[in-house]
C-alpha atoms as an extended CHARMM CRD file, in Angstrom:
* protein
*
        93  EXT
         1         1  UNK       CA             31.7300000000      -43.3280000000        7.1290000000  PROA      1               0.0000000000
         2         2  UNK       CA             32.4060000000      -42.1100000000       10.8660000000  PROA      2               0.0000000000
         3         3  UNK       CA             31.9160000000      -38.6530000000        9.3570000000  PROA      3               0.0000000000
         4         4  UNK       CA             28.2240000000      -39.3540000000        7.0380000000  PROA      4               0.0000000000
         5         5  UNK       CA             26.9790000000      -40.5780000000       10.3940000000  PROA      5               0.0000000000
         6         6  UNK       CA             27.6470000000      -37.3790000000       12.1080000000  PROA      6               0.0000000000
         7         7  UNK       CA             26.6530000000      -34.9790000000        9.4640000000  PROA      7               0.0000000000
         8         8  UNK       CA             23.0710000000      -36.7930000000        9.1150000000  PROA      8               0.0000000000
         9         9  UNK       CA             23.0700000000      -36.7430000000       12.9480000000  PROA      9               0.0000000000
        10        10  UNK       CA             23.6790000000      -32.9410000000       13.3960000000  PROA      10              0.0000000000
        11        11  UNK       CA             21.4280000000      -32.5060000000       10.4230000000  PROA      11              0.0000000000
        12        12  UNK       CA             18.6310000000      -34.2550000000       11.8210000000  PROA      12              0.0000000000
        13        13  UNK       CA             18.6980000000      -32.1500000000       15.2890000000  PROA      13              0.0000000000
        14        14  UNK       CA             18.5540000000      -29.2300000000       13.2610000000  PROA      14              0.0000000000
        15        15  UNK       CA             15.7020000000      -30.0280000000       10.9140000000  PROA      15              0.0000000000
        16        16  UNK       CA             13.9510000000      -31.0860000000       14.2200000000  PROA      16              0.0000000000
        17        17  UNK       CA             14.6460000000      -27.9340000000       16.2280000000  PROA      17              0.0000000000
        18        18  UNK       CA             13.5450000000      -25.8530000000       13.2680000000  PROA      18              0.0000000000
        19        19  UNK       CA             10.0960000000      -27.6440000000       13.1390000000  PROA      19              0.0000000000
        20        20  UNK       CA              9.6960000000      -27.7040000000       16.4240000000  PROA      20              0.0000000000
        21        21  UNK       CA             10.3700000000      -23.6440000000       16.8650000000  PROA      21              0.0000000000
        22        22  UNK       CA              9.2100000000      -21.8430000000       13.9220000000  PROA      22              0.0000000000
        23        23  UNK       CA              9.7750000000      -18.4980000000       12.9180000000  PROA      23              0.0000000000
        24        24  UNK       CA              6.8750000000      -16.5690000000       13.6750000000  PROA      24              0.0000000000
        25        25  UNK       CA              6.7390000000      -13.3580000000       11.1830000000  PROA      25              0.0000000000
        26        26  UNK       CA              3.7780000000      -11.0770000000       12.3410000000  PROA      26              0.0000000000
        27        27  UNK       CA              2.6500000000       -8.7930000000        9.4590000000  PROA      27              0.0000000000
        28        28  UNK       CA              2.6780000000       -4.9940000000       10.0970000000  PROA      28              0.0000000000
        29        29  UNK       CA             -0.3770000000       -3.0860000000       10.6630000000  PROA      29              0.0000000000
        30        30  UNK       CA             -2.3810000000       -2.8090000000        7.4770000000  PROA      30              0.0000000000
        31        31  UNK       CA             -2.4250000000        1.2120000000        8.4840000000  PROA      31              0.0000000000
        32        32  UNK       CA              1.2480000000        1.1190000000        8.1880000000  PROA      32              0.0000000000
        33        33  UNK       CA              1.3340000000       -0.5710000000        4.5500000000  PROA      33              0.0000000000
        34        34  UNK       CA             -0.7900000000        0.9490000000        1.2430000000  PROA      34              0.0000000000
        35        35  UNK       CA             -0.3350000000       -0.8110000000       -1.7700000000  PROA      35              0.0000000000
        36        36  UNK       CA             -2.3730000000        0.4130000000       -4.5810000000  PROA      36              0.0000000000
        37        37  UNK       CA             -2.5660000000       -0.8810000000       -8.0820000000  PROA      37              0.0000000000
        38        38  UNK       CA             -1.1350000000        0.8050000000      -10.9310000000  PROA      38              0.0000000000
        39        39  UNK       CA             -3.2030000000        2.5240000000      -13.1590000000  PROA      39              0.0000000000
        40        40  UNK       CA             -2.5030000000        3.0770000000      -17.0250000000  PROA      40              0.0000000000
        41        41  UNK       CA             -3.9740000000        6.6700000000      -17.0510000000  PROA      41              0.0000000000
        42        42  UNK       CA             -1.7960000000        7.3460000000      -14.3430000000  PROA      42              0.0000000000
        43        43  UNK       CA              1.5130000000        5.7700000000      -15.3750000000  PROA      43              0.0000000000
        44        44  UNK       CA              1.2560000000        7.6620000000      -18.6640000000  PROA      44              0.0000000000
        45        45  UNK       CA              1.8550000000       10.8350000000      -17.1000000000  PROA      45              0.0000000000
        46        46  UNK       CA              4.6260000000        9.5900000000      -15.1860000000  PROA      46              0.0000000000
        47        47  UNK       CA              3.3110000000        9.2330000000      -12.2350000000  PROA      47              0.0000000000
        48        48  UNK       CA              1.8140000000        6.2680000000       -9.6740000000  PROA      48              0.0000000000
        49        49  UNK       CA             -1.4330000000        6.0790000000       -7.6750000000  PROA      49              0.0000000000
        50        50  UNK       CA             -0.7370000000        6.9320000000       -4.4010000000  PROA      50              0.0000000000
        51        51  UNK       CA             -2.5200000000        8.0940000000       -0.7890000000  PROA      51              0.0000000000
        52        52  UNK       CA             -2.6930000000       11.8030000000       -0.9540000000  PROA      52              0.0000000000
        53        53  UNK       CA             -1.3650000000       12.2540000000        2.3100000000  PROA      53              0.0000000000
        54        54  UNK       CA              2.2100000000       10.3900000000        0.7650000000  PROA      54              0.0000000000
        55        55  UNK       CA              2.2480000000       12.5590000000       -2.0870000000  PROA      55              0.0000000000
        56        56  UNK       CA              4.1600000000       15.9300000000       -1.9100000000  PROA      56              0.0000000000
        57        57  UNK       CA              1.9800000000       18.5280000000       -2.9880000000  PROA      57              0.0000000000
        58        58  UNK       CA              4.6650000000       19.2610000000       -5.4270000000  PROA      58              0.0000000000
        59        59  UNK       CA              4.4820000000       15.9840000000       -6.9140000000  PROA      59              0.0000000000
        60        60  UNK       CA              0.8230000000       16.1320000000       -7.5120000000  PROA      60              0.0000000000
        61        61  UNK       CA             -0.3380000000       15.3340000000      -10.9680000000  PROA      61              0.0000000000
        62        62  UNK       CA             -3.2840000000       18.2280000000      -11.6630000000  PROA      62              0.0000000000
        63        63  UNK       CA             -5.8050000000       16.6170000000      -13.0540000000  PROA      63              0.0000000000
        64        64  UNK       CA             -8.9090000000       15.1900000000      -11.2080000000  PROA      64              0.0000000000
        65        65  UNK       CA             -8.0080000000       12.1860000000       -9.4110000000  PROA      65              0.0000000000
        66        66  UNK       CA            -11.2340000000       10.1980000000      -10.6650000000  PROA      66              0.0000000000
        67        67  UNK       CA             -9.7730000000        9.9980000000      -14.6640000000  PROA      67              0.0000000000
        68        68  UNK       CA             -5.6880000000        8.9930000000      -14.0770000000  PROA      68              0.0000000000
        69        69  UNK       CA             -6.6180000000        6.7340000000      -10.5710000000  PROA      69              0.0000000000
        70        70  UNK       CA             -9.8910000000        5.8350000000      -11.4320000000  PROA      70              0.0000000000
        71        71  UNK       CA            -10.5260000000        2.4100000000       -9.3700000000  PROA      71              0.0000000000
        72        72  UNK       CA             -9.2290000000        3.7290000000       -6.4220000000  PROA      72              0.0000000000
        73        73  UNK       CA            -10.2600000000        7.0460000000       -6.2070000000  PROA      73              0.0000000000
        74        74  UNK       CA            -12.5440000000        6.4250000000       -3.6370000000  PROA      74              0.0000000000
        75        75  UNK       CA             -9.8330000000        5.3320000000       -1.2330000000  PROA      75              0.0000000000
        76        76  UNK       CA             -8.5650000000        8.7400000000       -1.5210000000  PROA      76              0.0000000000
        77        77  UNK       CA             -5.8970000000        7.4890000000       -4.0710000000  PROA      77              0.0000000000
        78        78  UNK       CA             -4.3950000000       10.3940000000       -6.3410000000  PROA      78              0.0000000000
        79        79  UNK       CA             -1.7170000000       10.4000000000       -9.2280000000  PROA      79              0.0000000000
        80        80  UNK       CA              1.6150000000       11.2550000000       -8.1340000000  PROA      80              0.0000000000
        81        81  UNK       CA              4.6830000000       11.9240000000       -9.9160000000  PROA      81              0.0000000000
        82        82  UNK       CA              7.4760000000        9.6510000000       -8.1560000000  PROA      82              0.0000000000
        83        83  UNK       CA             10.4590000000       11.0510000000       -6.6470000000  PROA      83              0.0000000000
        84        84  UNK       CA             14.3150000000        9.1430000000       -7.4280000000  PROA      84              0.0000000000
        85        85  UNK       CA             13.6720000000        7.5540000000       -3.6800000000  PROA      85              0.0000000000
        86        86  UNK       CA             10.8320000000        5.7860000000       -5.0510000000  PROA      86              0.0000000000
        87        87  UNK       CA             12.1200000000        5.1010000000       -7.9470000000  PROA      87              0.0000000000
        88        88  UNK       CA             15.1180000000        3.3590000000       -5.7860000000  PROA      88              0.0000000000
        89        89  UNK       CA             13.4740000000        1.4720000000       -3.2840000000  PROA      89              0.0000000000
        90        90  UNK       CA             11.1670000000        0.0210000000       -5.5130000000  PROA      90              0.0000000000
        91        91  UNK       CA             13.8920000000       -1.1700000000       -8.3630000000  PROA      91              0.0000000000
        92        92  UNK       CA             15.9640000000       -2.9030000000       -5.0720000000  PROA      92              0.0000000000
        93        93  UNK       CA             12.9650000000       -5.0210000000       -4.4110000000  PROA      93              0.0000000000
């Protein structure tokens, strides 16, 4: 009994210190994070819609960015064939 006493003791402090100093997250820049939608014309050429600037010109799927990203072409949004990193880092989300 000596021990339930104890544990609900200790666990009280901690739920109490926890409230009482949460963990404040601050979201990165929005300039540091672009997350664009994908887009079926896109996808079936194997690619995803990304910022031009993060697309290797290599990876650059030639056609006109305004029929395979076409909602987001405005924001400067092209088609890109992925590379295996990309492939990676999104699967280990």
């Amino acid at each position: 009994m000596m021990l339930k006493s104890v544990f609900v003791c200790v666990l009280l402090v901690l739920v109490s210190f926890v409230l009482a100093n949460p963990i404040k997250v601050t979201p990165p820049p929005e300039e540091l994070v672009s997350i664009f939608n994908l887009e079926e014309p896109c996808v079936h050429q194997g690619g995803l819609c990304l910022l031009v600037d993060d697309c290797e010109s290599s990876n650059l799927v030639h056609l006109p960015p305004r029929l395979l990203c076409p909602k987001q072409a405005h924001l400067g949004v092209v088609c890109c064939y992925v590379s295996q990193k990309y492939i990676l880092i999104a699967s280990s989300v």
